[in-house]
Short mmCIF file of C-alpha atoms in Angstrom, two decimals:
data_model
loop_
_atom_site.label_atom_id
_atom_site.label_comp_id
_atom_site.label_asym_id
_atom_site.label_seq_id
_atom_site.Cartn_x
_atom_site.Cartn_y
_atom_site.Cartn_z
CA MET A 28 87.62 118.51 84.76
CA SER A 29 88.63 115.03 83.95
CA LEU A 30 89.44 112.37 81.41
CA ARG A 31 86.49 110.28 80.62
CA VAL A 32 86.78 106.50 79.87
CA THR A 33 85.14 105.65 76.64
CA GLN A 34 86.65 102.17 76.32
CA PRO A 35 88.39 100.69 79.31
CA GLY A 36 90.47 98.01 77.50
CA ILE A 37 91.27 94.68 79.04
CA LEU A 38 92.49 95.77 82.31
CA SER A 39 93.10 99.48 83.29
CA LEU A 40 93.70 100.31 86.91
CA LEU A 41 94.37 103.45 88.84
CA GLN A 42 97.67 103.13 90.57
CA ASP A 43 99.85 105.28 92.74
CA GLY A 44 103.12 104.19 94.38
CA GLY A 45 101.30 101.50 96.43
CA ARG A 46 99.75 100.97 99.83
CA TYR A 47 102.35 100.54 102.64
CA GLY A 48 102.12 99.96 106.37
CA ARG A 49 98.77 98.14 106.24
CA HIS A 50 99.91 94.52 106.05
CA ARG A 51 98.73 94.08 109.67
CA ILE A 52 95.12 94.26 108.64
CA GLY A 53 95.78 92.01 105.77
CA LEU A 54 96.03 94.67 103.01
CA THR A 55 98.53 94.02 100.30
CA ASN A 56 100.68 96.67 98.38
CA GLY A 57 99.05 97.13 95.05
CA GLY A 58 100.90 99.78 93.05
CA PRO A 59 102.52 99.66 89.66
CA LEU A 60 103.88 96.31 88.49
CA ASP A 61 106.62 98.02 86.46
CA ALA A 62 107.84 100.61 88.97
CA GLU A 63 110.44 101.97 86.52
CA ALA A 64 108.01 102.90 83.76
CA PHE A 65 105.67 104.33 86.34
CA TYR A 66 108.52 106.47 87.81
CA TYR A 67 109.41 107.86 84.35
CA CYS A 68 105.78 108.65 83.59
CA ASN A 69 105.51 110.91 86.58
CA ARG A 70 109.00 112.38 86.23
CA LEU A 71 108.44 113.32 82.65
CA LEU A 72 105.22 115.11 83.52
CA GLY A 73 106.83 117.03 86.39
CA ASN A 74 104.50 115.26 88.89
CA PRO A 75 105.52 114.36 92.46
CA PRO A 76 106.79 110.81 92.44
CA GLY A 77 104.02 108.32 93.17
CA SER A 78 101.22 110.50 91.60
CA THR A 79 98.20 108.51 90.44
CA VAL A 80 98.29 107.21 86.80
CA ILE A 81 96.49 104.48 84.90
CA GLU A 82 98.24 101.11 84.54
CA ILE A 83 97.10 99.73 81.18
CA SER A 84 97.53 96.03 80.79
CA PHE A 85 97.57 94.78 77.17
CA GLY A 86 96.03 97.96 75.77
CA GLY A 87 92.84 98.77 74.00
CA THR A 88 92.01 101.78 76.19
CA ARG A 89 90.38 105.01 75.01
CA LEU A 90 89.74 108.20 76.89
CA GLU A 91 88.18 111.59 76.12
CA ALA A 92 89.89 114.66 77.39
CA GLN A 93 87.47 117.01 79.11
CA VAL A 94 90.23 119.42 80.04
CA ASP A 95 93.24 121.05 78.48
CA SER A 96 96.29 119.38 79.93
CA TYR A 97 99.29 117.10 79.13
CA ILE A 98 99.56 113.33 79.12
CA CYS A 99 102.45 110.87 78.94
CA LEU A 100 102.57 107.17 78.10
CA THR A 101 105.51 105.05 79.23
CA GLY A 102 106.14 101.31 79.61
CA ALA A 103 105.12 98.66 77.07
CA ASP A 104 105.09 99.60 73.39
CA MET A 105 101.44 100.46 72.94
CA PRO A 106 100.77 102.84 69.98
CA LEU A 107 99.32 106.11 71.16
CA HIS A 108 96.81 108.02 69.04
CA ILE A 109 95.34 111.42 69.70
CA ASN A 110 92.37 112.10 67.44
CA GLY A 111 93.62 109.28 65.24
CA ARG A 112 97.11 110.78 64.82
CA GLU A 113 100.05 108.85 66.17
CA ALA A 114 101.76 110.50 69.11
CA PRO A 115 105.07 109.56 70.76
CA GLY A 116 105.36 107.47 73.91
CA TRP A 117 107.95 108.30 76.66
CA GLN A 118 107.16 112.04 75.94
CA VAL A 119 104.82 114.64 77.35
CA VAL A 120 102.07 115.38 74.91
CA PRO A 121 99.48 118.29 75.09
CA VAL A 122 95.80 117.37 74.88
CA ARG A 123 92.80 119.72 74.61
CA ALA A 124 89.25 119.22 75.78
CA GLY A 125 87.40 117.06 73.26
CA ASP A 126 90.52 115.08 72.20
CA GLU A 127 90.30 111.35 71.88
CA ILE A 128 93.21 109.51 73.40
CA ALA A 129 93.61 105.97 72.22
CA VAL A 130 96.12 103.40 73.59
CA GLU A 131 96.27 100.50 71.17
CA PHE A 132 97.14 96.95 71.91
CA ALA A 133 100.78 96.25 72.89
CA ARG A 134 103.27 95.34 70.25
CA HIS A 135 105.85 94.51 72.88
CA GLY A 136 105.55 94.16 76.66
CA CYS A 137 102.18 94.35 78.30
CA ARG A 138 102.00 97.10 80.96
CA ALA A 139 101.95 100.81 80.03
CA TYR A 140 101.39 103.85 82.29
CA LEU A 141 99.24 106.71 81.22
CA GLY A 142 99.78 109.82 83.32
CA VAL A 143 98.32 113.28 83.28
CA ALA A 144 99.88 116.55 84.44
CA ASP A 145 99.51 116.79 88.30
CA GLY A 146 98.10 113.19 88.41
CA PHE A 147 94.60 111.97 88.74
CA ASP A 148 92.80 113.33 91.85
CA ILE A 149 91.60 110.09 93.50
CA ALA A 150 90.68 109.98 97.13
CA PRO A 151 93.10 107.65 98.89
CA SER A 152 91.91 104.58 100.66
CA PHE A 153 94.18 103.40 103.55
CA GLY A 154 96.66 106.09 102.43
CA SER A 155 96.82 105.15 98.74
CA SER A 156 94.82 105.23 95.51
CA ALA A 157 96.23 101.92 94.37
CA THR A 158 93.47 99.68 93.01
CA VAL A 159 93.53 96.09 94.32
CA MET A 160 90.47 94.36 92.74
CA ARG A 161 90.76 91.22 95.03
CA GLU A 162 90.38 93.51 98.02
CA HIS A 163 87.89 95.87 96.42
CA ILE A 164 90.08 98.77 97.60
CA GLY A 165 91.48 101.87 95.94
CA GLY A 166 90.93 103.52 92.58
CA LEU A 167 87.25 104.12 91.90
CA ARG A 168 84.96 101.72 93.88
CA GLY A 169 87.97 99.34 94.29
CA ASP A 170 87.52 98.24 90.68
CA LYS A 171 89.11 98.42 87.27
CA LEU A 172 88.06 101.27 84.98
CA HIS A 173 84.69 101.01 83.22
CA THR A 174 83.16 102.88 80.29
CA GLY A 175 81.85 106.19 81.54
CA ASP A 176 84.17 106.56 84.47
CA THR A 177 85.43 110.14 84.92
CA LEU A 178 88.94 110.50 86.24
CA PRO A 179 89.31 113.95 87.80
CA CYS A 180 92.35 115.97 86.89
CA ARG A 181 93.30 119.62 86.71
CA ALA A 182 93.63 121.97 83.76
CA VAL A 183 97.31 122.48 83.32
CA GLY A 184 98.79 124.93 80.70
CA ASP A 185 102.44 125.14 81.33
CA ARG A 186 104.29 121.87 81.05
CA ARG A 187 107.36 121.28 78.98
CA CYS A 188 107.08 118.49 76.45
CA LEU A 189 109.95 116.45 77.79
CA SER A 190 110.93 113.08 76.49
CA LEU A 191 113.28 110.34 77.71
CA PRO A 192 115.94 109.63 75.03
CA PRO A 193 115.55 106.17 73.59
CA ARG A 194 118.85 104.92 74.82
CA TRP A 195 117.73 105.56 78.43
CA ARG A 196 114.43 103.66 78.08
CA PRO A 197 114.14 100.16 79.44
CA ARG A 198 114.16 97.42 76.74
CA TYR A 199 111.52 94.81 77.24
CA GLN A 200 112.67 91.45 76.05
CA GLU A 201 111.03 88.07 75.81
CA HIS A 202 113.53 86.72 78.27
CA VAL A 203 114.11 88.00 81.73
CA THR A 204 116.74 87.12 84.28
CA LEU A 205 115.48 87.50 87.79
CA ARG A 206 118.15 88.16 90.33
CA VAL A 207 117.17 86.27 93.52
CA ILE A 208 118.18 86.76 97.11
CA PRO A 209 118.04 83.23 98.59
CA GLY A 210 116.13 83.22 101.80
CA TYR A 211 113.07 81.98 103.65
CA GLN A 212 113.09 78.25 103.44
CA GLN A 213 116.12 78.15 101.23
CA SER A 214 117.86 75.62 103.46
CA ARG A 215 115.03 73.11 103.03
CA PHE A 216 115.85 72.82 99.28
CA SER A 217 118.76 70.49 98.73
CA ARG A 218 121.83 71.73 96.91
CA LEU A 219 120.78 69.65 93.90
CA GLN A 220 117.31 71.31 93.94
CA GLN A 221 118.86 74.76 94.26
CA ARG A 222 121.19 74.10 91.27
CA ARG A 223 118.25 72.89 89.21
CA PHE A 224 116.35 76.05 90.05
CA PHE A 225 119.20 78.35 89.17
CA SER A 226 120.40 76.52 85.99
CA HIS A 227 117.24 75.98 84.05
CA GLY A 228 114.93 78.20 82.10
CA TYR A 229 111.23 78.56 83.11
CA THR A 230 108.25 79.66 80.96
CA VAL A 231 105.56 82.06 81.94
CA THR A 232 102.19 80.25 81.97
CA ASP A 233 98.74 81.72 81.42
CA ARG A 234 98.31 81.95 85.05
CA CYS A 235 100.08 85.26 85.45
CA ASP A 236 98.39 88.33 86.97
CA ARG A 237 98.96 91.04 89.43
CA MET A 238 99.08 88.56 92.29
CA GLY A 239 101.88 86.51 90.81
CA TYR A 240 103.45 84.87 87.84
CA ARG A 241 103.19 81.07 87.73
CA LEU A 242 106.10 79.58 85.82
CA GLU A 243 106.63 76.13 84.28
CA GLY A 244 109.85 74.21 83.99
CA PRO A 245 111.81 71.60 85.90
CA ALA A 246 109.91 70.89 89.14
CA ILE A 247 111.82 71.86 92.31
CA SER A 248 111.18 69.68 95.30
CA CYS A 249 111.30 70.75 98.93
CA GLU A 250 111.94 68.68 102.00
CA ILE A 251 108.72 70.08 103.50
CA ASP A 252 105.29 70.51 102.03
CA GLY A 253 104.13 73.51 104.07
CA ILE A 254 105.19 75.79 106.89
CA LEU A 255 103.44 77.74 109.61
CA SER A 256 101.90 80.60 107.65
CA GLU A 257 104.23 83.62 107.59
CA GLY A 258 104.59 87.01 105.92
CA ILE A 259 105.45 87.15 102.23
CA CYS A 260 107.45 90.02 100.82
CA ALA A 261 107.15 91.32 97.32
CA GLY A 262 109.02 89.13 94.81
CA ALA A 263 108.97 86.06 96.98
CA ILE A 264 109.26 82.83 95.06
CA GLN A 265 106.84 80.26 96.35
CA ILE A 266 107.32 76.51 95.55
CA PRO A 267 103.99 74.71 95.93
CA PRO A 268 103.82 70.92 96.13
CA ASP A 269 103.83 70.54 92.28
CA GLY A 270 107.32 72.14 92.25
CA GLN A 271 106.48 74.88 89.79
CA PRO A 272 107.68 78.36 90.97
CA ILE A 273 105.27 81.31 91.51
CA VAL A 274 106.88 84.72 91.73
CA LEU A 275 104.52 86.81 93.98
CA LEU A 276 103.93 90.41 92.97
CA ASN A 277 102.07 93.51 94.15
CA ASP A 278 98.63 92.02 94.76
CA ARG A 279 99.87 88.84 96.57
CA GLN A 280 98.36 87.58 99.80
CA THR A 281 100.34 89.03 102.73
CA ILE A 282 100.79 85.63 104.48
CA GLY A 283 100.99 82.09 103.28
CA GLY A 284 102.11 78.58 104.06
CA TYR A 285 104.11 77.37 101.05
CA PRO A 286 107.83 77.14 101.21
CA LYS A 287 109.76 79.89 99.43
CA ILE A 288 113.26 79.61 97.98
CA GLY A 289 114.07 83.30 97.90
CA SER A 290 112.92 86.62 96.58
CA ALA A 291 113.40 88.31 93.11
CA LEU A 292 114.71 91.87 92.93
CA SER A 293 112.04 94.43 92.24
CA LEU A 294 114.11 95.92 89.41
CA ASP A 295 113.71 92.50 87.66
CA THR A 296 110.14 91.76 88.52
CA ALA A 297 109.32 95.08 86.71
CA HIS A 298 110.50 93.33 83.52
CA LEU A 299 108.86 90.01 84.49
CA ALA A 300 105.50 91.79 84.65
CA GLN A 301 106.03 92.91 81.00
CA LEU A 302 106.09 89.24 79.94
CA THR A 303 103.13 87.40 78.48
CA PRO A 304 102.55 83.66 78.51
CA GLY A 305 105.42 81.94 76.71
CA GLY A 306 108.06 84.39 77.87
CA THR A 307 111.05 82.87 79.49
CA VAL A 308 112.77 83.37 82.79
CA HIS A 309 116.08 82.49 84.38
CA PHE A 310 117.02 82.85 88.03
CA ALA A 311 120.45 84.07 89.25
CA PRO A 312 121.41 84.14 92.90
CA ILE A 313 122.69 87.37 94.43
CA THR A 314 123.71 88.46 97.98
CA PRO A 315 121.79 91.02 100.00
CA HIS A 316 124.78 93.27 99.56
CA ALA A 317 124.71 93.05 95.77
CA ALA A 318 120.93 93.70 95.84
CA HIS A 319 121.43 96.69 98.00
CA ASN A 320 124.01 98.09 95.59
CA ALA A 321 121.85 97.26 92.44
CA LEU A 322 118.89 99.20 94.03
CA HIS A 323 120.97 102.27 94.76
CA LEU A 324 122.60 102.23 91.31
CA ALA A 325 119.23 101.92 89.58
CA HIS A 326 117.78 104.64 91.74
CA SER A 327 120.53 107.12 90.93
CA PHE A 328 120.47 106.08 87.21
CA ARG A 329 116.77 106.96 87.01
CA GLN A 330 117.28 110.25 88.76
CA ARG A 331 120.10 111.25 86.46
CA ALA A 332 118.39 110.19 83.24
CA PRO A 333 118.57 113.35 81.09
CA LEU A 334 115.14 114.50 79.71
CA GLN A 335 115.04 116.31 76.37
CA GLU A 336 112.64 119.03 75.48
CA GLN A 337 110.65 118.31 72.25
CA GLN A 338 108.57 120.70 70.18
CA PRO A 339 104.91 120.05 71.00
CA MET B 21 115.53 83.27 117.68
CA GLU B 22 116.77 83.64 114.06
CA LEU B 23 116.95 86.73 111.84
CA HIS B 24 117.50 86.33 108.06
CA SER B 25 117.40 88.51 104.92
CA VAL B 26 114.61 87.21 102.80
CA GLY B 27 114.43 90.00 100.13
CA GLU B 28 115.92 93.27 98.98
CA ASN B 29 114.04 95.12 101.65
CA ALA B 30 112.79 92.49 104.01
CA MET B 31 114.17 90.37 106.98
CA MET B 32 112.31 87.58 108.75
CA LEU B 33 112.55 87.13 112.51
CA TYR B 34 111.60 83.58 113.68
CA LEU B 35 110.62 83.42 117.33
CA GLY B 36 109.66 79.77 117.51
CA GLU B 37 108.72 76.74 115.64
CA GLN B 38 105.24 75.90 117.01
CA THR B 39 101.96 77.64 117.41
CA SER B 40 101.61 78.55 121.09
CA PRO B 41 100.35 81.48 123.14
CA GLU B 42 103.88 82.06 124.50
CA VAL B 43 105.42 82.21 121.04
CA SER B 44 102.61 84.48 119.85
CA ALA B 45 103.20 86.82 122.86
CA ARG B 46 106.90 86.94 121.89
CA VAL B 47 105.96 87.87 118.25
CA GLN B 48 103.73 90.70 119.61
CA ALA B 49 106.48 91.95 121.83
CA ALA B 50 108.99 91.79 119.09
CA ALA B 51 106.76 93.72 116.72
CA ALA B 52 106.40 96.55 119.18
CA ALA B 53 110.20 96.57 119.86
CA VAL B 54 111.13 96.46 116.14
CA GLU B 55 108.60 99.24 115.41
CA SER B 56 110.26 101.55 117.90
CA ALA B 57 113.74 100.59 116.94
CA LEU B 58 113.36 101.12 113.20
CA GLY B 59 111.21 104.27 113.30
CA ASN B 60 110.79 105.81 109.87
CA ASP B 61 112.98 103.15 108.21
CA LEU B 62 110.25 100.63 108.89
CA VAL B 63 107.79 100.20 105.93
CA ASP B 64 105.60 97.33 107.06
CA LEU B 65 105.34 94.48 109.66
CA VAL B 66 103.65 91.10 109.28
CA PRO B 67 103.29 89.35 112.60
CA SER B 68 102.26 85.68 112.27
CA TYR B 69 102.12 82.50 114.21
CA ALA B 70 105.88 82.32 115.09
CA SER B 71 107.50 84.89 112.89
CA LEU B 72 107.69 88.54 112.11
CA LEU B 73 108.35 89.87 108.65
CA ILE B 74 110.09 93.20 108.72
CA VAL B 75 109.93 95.34 105.51
CA TYR B 76 112.23 98.27 105.53
CA ASP B 77 113.07 101.29 103.34
CA ALA B 78 116.02 99.88 101.43
CA LEU B 79 117.00 103.29 100.04
CA ALA B 80 117.19 104.81 103.58
CA THR B 81 118.97 101.90 105.31
CA ASP B 82 120.35 98.40 104.71
CA HIS B 83 120.13 94.92 105.98
CA LEU B 84 123.12 95.20 108.28
CA SER B 85 121.77 98.23 110.06
CA VAL B 86 118.33 96.67 110.41
CA ALA B 87 119.83 93.45 111.75
CA HIS B 88 121.87 95.32 114.27
CA ARG B 89 118.94 97.43 115.42
CA VAL B 90 116.52 94.47 115.52
CA HIS B 91 118.95 92.35 117.59
CA ASN B 92 119.43 95.13 120.04
CA SER B 93 115.72 95.85 120.33
CA ILE B 94 114.69 92.27 121.11
CA ARG B 95 117.42 91.60 123.66
CA ASN B 96 115.11 92.05 126.51
CA LEU B 97 112.04 90.33 124.97
CA GLY B 98 111.53 87.93 127.88
CA GLU B 99 110.54 90.81 130.13
CA MET B 100 108.28 92.40 127.58
CA SER B 101 106.31 89.36 126.51
CA ASN B 102 103.79 89.54 129.36
CA ARG B 103 101.71 92.10 127.61
CA GLU B 104 98.15 91.05 127.16
CA GLY B 105 95.95 91.97 124.23
CA ARG B 106 92.37 93.01 124.68
CA THR B 107 89.57 90.48 124.83
CA VAL B 108 86.87 90.90 122.18
CA VAL B 109 83.54 89.05 122.41
CA LEU B 110 81.93 88.20 119.07
CA PRO B 111 78.30 87.19 118.96
CA VAL B 112 77.46 84.15 116.84
CA TYR B 113 74.15 82.64 115.60
CA TYR B 114 74.90 78.95 115.46
CA ASP B 115 72.37 77.05 113.35
CA PRO B 116 72.42 74.95 110.19
CA GLU B 117 70.69 77.83 108.31
CA ALA B 118 73.65 80.08 109.31
CA GLY B 119 76.38 77.47 109.12
CA ALA B 120 76.04 74.88 106.47
CA ASP B 121 78.57 72.51 107.91
CA LEU B 122 77.43 72.62 111.59
CA GLU B 123 75.74 69.22 111.41
CA ALA B 124 78.57 67.65 109.51
CA VAL B 125 81.10 68.91 112.02
CA ALA B 126 78.96 67.48 114.79
CA GLU B 127 78.51 64.13 113.07
CA ARG B 128 82.16 63.89 112.41
CA ALA B 129 82.99 64.59 116.09
CA GLY B 130 80.30 62.16 117.24
CA LEU B 131 78.63 65.04 119.14
CA ASP B 132 75.28 66.83 118.83
CA THR B 133 75.27 70.40 117.57
CA ASP B 134 74.75 71.90 121.14
CA GLU B 135 77.89 70.14 122.21
CA VAL B 136 79.84 71.62 119.18
CA ILE B 137 78.56 75.07 120.07
CA ALA B 138 79.52 74.62 123.73
CA LEU B 139 83.01 73.58 122.76
CA HIS B 140 83.39 76.46 120.25
CA THR B 141 82.19 79.04 122.69
CA GLY B 142 84.01 77.53 125.66
CA VAL B 143 87.58 78.57 124.50
CA GLU B 144 89.29 81.87 124.60
CA TYR B 145 91.13 82.14 121.24
CA ARG B 146 94.11 84.18 120.37
CA VAL B 147 94.54 86.13 117.17
CA TYR B 148 97.61 84.48 115.68
CA ALA B 149 97.74 86.19 112.39
CA ILE B 150 95.85 88.40 109.95
CA GLY B 151 96.02 87.81 106.22
CA PHE B 152 94.63 85.80 103.29
CA ALA B 153 92.20 88.72 102.81
CA PRO B 154 91.82 92.13 104.53
CA GLY B 155 90.60 91.48 108.02
CA PHE B 156 90.84 87.71 108.03
CA ALA B 157 92.02 86.86 111.53
CA TYR B 158 93.33 83.33 112.22
CA LEU B 159 92.16 82.31 115.69
CA GLY B 160 93.42 79.42 117.67
CA GLU B 161 93.16 76.85 119.03
CA VAL B 162 89.97 75.05 118.55
CA ASP B 163 89.12 72.14 120.90
CA GLU B 164 90.59 68.98 119.39
CA ARG B 165 87.28 67.28 119.43
CA ILE B 166 85.77 69.62 116.88
CA ALA B 167 88.96 70.27 114.85
CA THR B 168 87.80 69.48 111.27
CA PRO B 169 89.87 69.39 108.08
CA ARG B 170 89.17 71.72 105.24
CA LEU B 171 86.58 70.75 102.67
CA ALA B 172 87.89 68.60 99.83
CA THR B 173 86.39 71.06 97.40
CA PRO B 174 86.36 74.71 98.52
CA ARG B 175 83.08 76.67 98.06
CA GLN B 176 82.95 79.28 95.33
CA ARG B 177 81.20 81.59 97.79
CA VAL B 178 81.36 81.93 101.52
CA PRO B 179 79.17 84.73 102.90
CA ARG B 180 80.52 87.61 104.88
CA GLY B 181 80.34 86.87 108.64
CA ALA B 182 80.59 83.08 108.20
CA VAL B 183 82.13 81.56 111.28
CA ALA B 184 84.22 78.65 110.28
CA ILE B 185 86.68 75.92 111.45
CA ALA B 186 89.75 74.53 109.66
CA ASP B 187 91.74 72.02 111.69
CA ARG B 188 92.42 73.75 115.00
CA GLN B 189 91.89 77.19 113.58
CA THR B 190 88.71 79.23 113.50
CA ALA B 191 87.79 82.52 111.82
CA VAL B 192 85.00 84.85 110.76
CA TYR B 193 85.03 85.65 107.04
CA PRO B 194 85.44 89.35 106.70
CA ALA B 195 83.94 89.53 103.15
CA THR B 196 82.16 87.22 100.84
CA SER B 197 84.79 85.09 99.06
CA PRO B 198 85.67 81.56 98.03
CA GLY B 199 86.67 79.39 100.94
CA GLY B 200 87.32 75.90 102.13
CA TRP B 201 86.58 76.08 105.83
CA ASN B 202 83.68 74.43 107.61
CA LEU B 203 80.92 76.81 108.27
CA ILE B 204 79.28 76.55 111.66
CA GLY B 205 77.50 79.86 112.23
CA ARG B 206 77.24 83.55 111.40
CA CYS B 207 78.58 86.67 113.21
CA PRO B 208 76.85 90.02 112.75
CA VAL B 209 80.05 92.02 113.57
CA ARG B 210 81.91 93.29 110.47
CA MET B 211 85.46 91.99 110.77
CA PHE B 212 86.66 94.48 108.15
CA ASP B 213 85.03 97.82 107.34
CA PRO B 214 87.15 100.11 105.20
CA ASP B 215 85.11 103.14 106.35
CA ALA B 216 85.35 102.44 110.07
CA ASP B 217 88.16 103.48 112.34
CA PRO B 218 89.67 101.06 113.34
CA SER B 219 88.68 99.07 110.37
CA MET B 220 88.98 95.82 112.25
CA PRO B 221 87.65 94.96 115.78
CA VAL B 222 90.73 92.78 116.54
CA SER B 223 94.39 92.84 116.02
CA VAL B 224 97.18 90.20 116.27
CA GLY B 225 97.65 89.22 119.93
CA ASP B 226 94.09 90.09 121.04
CA ARG B 227 91.87 87.41 122.53
CA VAL B 228 88.47 86.53 121.14
CA ARG B 229 85.56 84.70 122.78
CA PHE B 230 82.46 83.67 120.86
CA GLU B 231 79.05 84.07 122.48
CA GLN B 232 75.98 82.31 121.21
CA VAL B 233 73.06 84.54 120.33
CA SER B 234 69.49 83.71 119.15
CA ARG B 235 68.25 84.19 115.59
CA ASN B 236 66.43 87.39 116.68
CA ARG B 237 69.37 88.87 118.48
CA PHE B 238 71.54 88.19 115.46
CA PHE B 239 69.15 90.30 113.25
CA GLU B 240 68.97 92.96 115.97
CA LEU B 241 72.77 93.18 115.78
CA GLY B 242 72.63 93.87 112.11
CA GLY B 243 73.21 90.26 110.84
CA GLU B 244 71.98 89.11 107.58
CA LEU B 245 71.23 85.71 106.13
CA GLU B 246 70.81 85.25 102.39
#
């Protein structure tokens, strides 16, 4: 019992909550770029948090159901069709064996999460099914989905068709403000450079992927070119010698030697990852206290979001 | 010693400013101390040359509690830093057919290739950091006479097992990948095998010695040249 890939789309990857505790052997985190949309996908389906779903970048993905079950699509606005008929996103939808599930190209945002009741049953690698193509680890064969892949899942007959009311859904804009905890080599950037960084807009370049988003705007200079290689946390903002910031995301290298001015909040990098080239970014400094509060607020907001039952 | 918040769920502990075996030993000792102090609140650790990145569960604890526990746990680091890692011996087939830059490294150093090999095998290295790619261990320090800067143009493809030098660092490529280090030989031991347990023959803090083997022995040990 499975969903069979009939058209993989541009980039479709199996992802669970990510791979943790393995940095010491050089393995990065992987996991969903938009953790918020990923969370809702599993919550709507009644799955344990962190169940394996498909992260669809840009769209163009088609699957054939080989089982009776339920699916749910969250995240970027990609039209969902079942046997050619439009079906709602942010809502659990029943599928029957033989149905064709089509996720069209994104009208807005660029990462969507397609989950199935009880999650896809993928053998974990280093404790996680998260696919990291650069490392050839996770998912199926450590690779993105290809035509003909079968994604094992169970027959499920008793899920409620819950939806997340529109006003609770994230809104993906063309402009994202990244809250940044100054840190790392922050003191090696002069006050003038820090002001420049926090007061100007930056544009997403075409060099944006699961490793990191390279931005373009006023160049930021650092007193030092490089540092002794050190650990890089998620969201760290690296400033290479050309002064153009790179926001490092889930598939980043675990260590590196470029100076970093701080780290962006995960709540905001989820929205950054929905931007395509040309999208714009601002940075706003926050304290570790404020970041801590923001994380807890967002966490409880998500857990309290009311789900509504719809007629299937 | 300095401890800073660097992200919403990460703190960085700096234990020195230079690469040295003493600083590396302190990083190792701190990693062990922090691991036991934070218990389940710890998500990940990245030990490197002179620093330790500490990633914690931000919904279970906060930076103040982590800072407090880290400070307490490393108070007696001086006494703990004598711990020695294991010594791992890695066989290497040194030859221009196995290491495309062996002759260039020798020429640059004004030595013959046997002297380069003697210098490379004559040092016990320390694993300072693991990163860049799964299983990529940064080993130091290479004898100054054969320290060679990275290639001006990185290769598109460096084979798995390539033994290479960049400045005073040396490494064995765990997988075929692009790379800009100078290739001097080939090691038949897999530095990263996702199906093996442990998946790496070394960890940070271990010592590594290279041992020259013949072409035949290299193949016997499972080495491949393509």
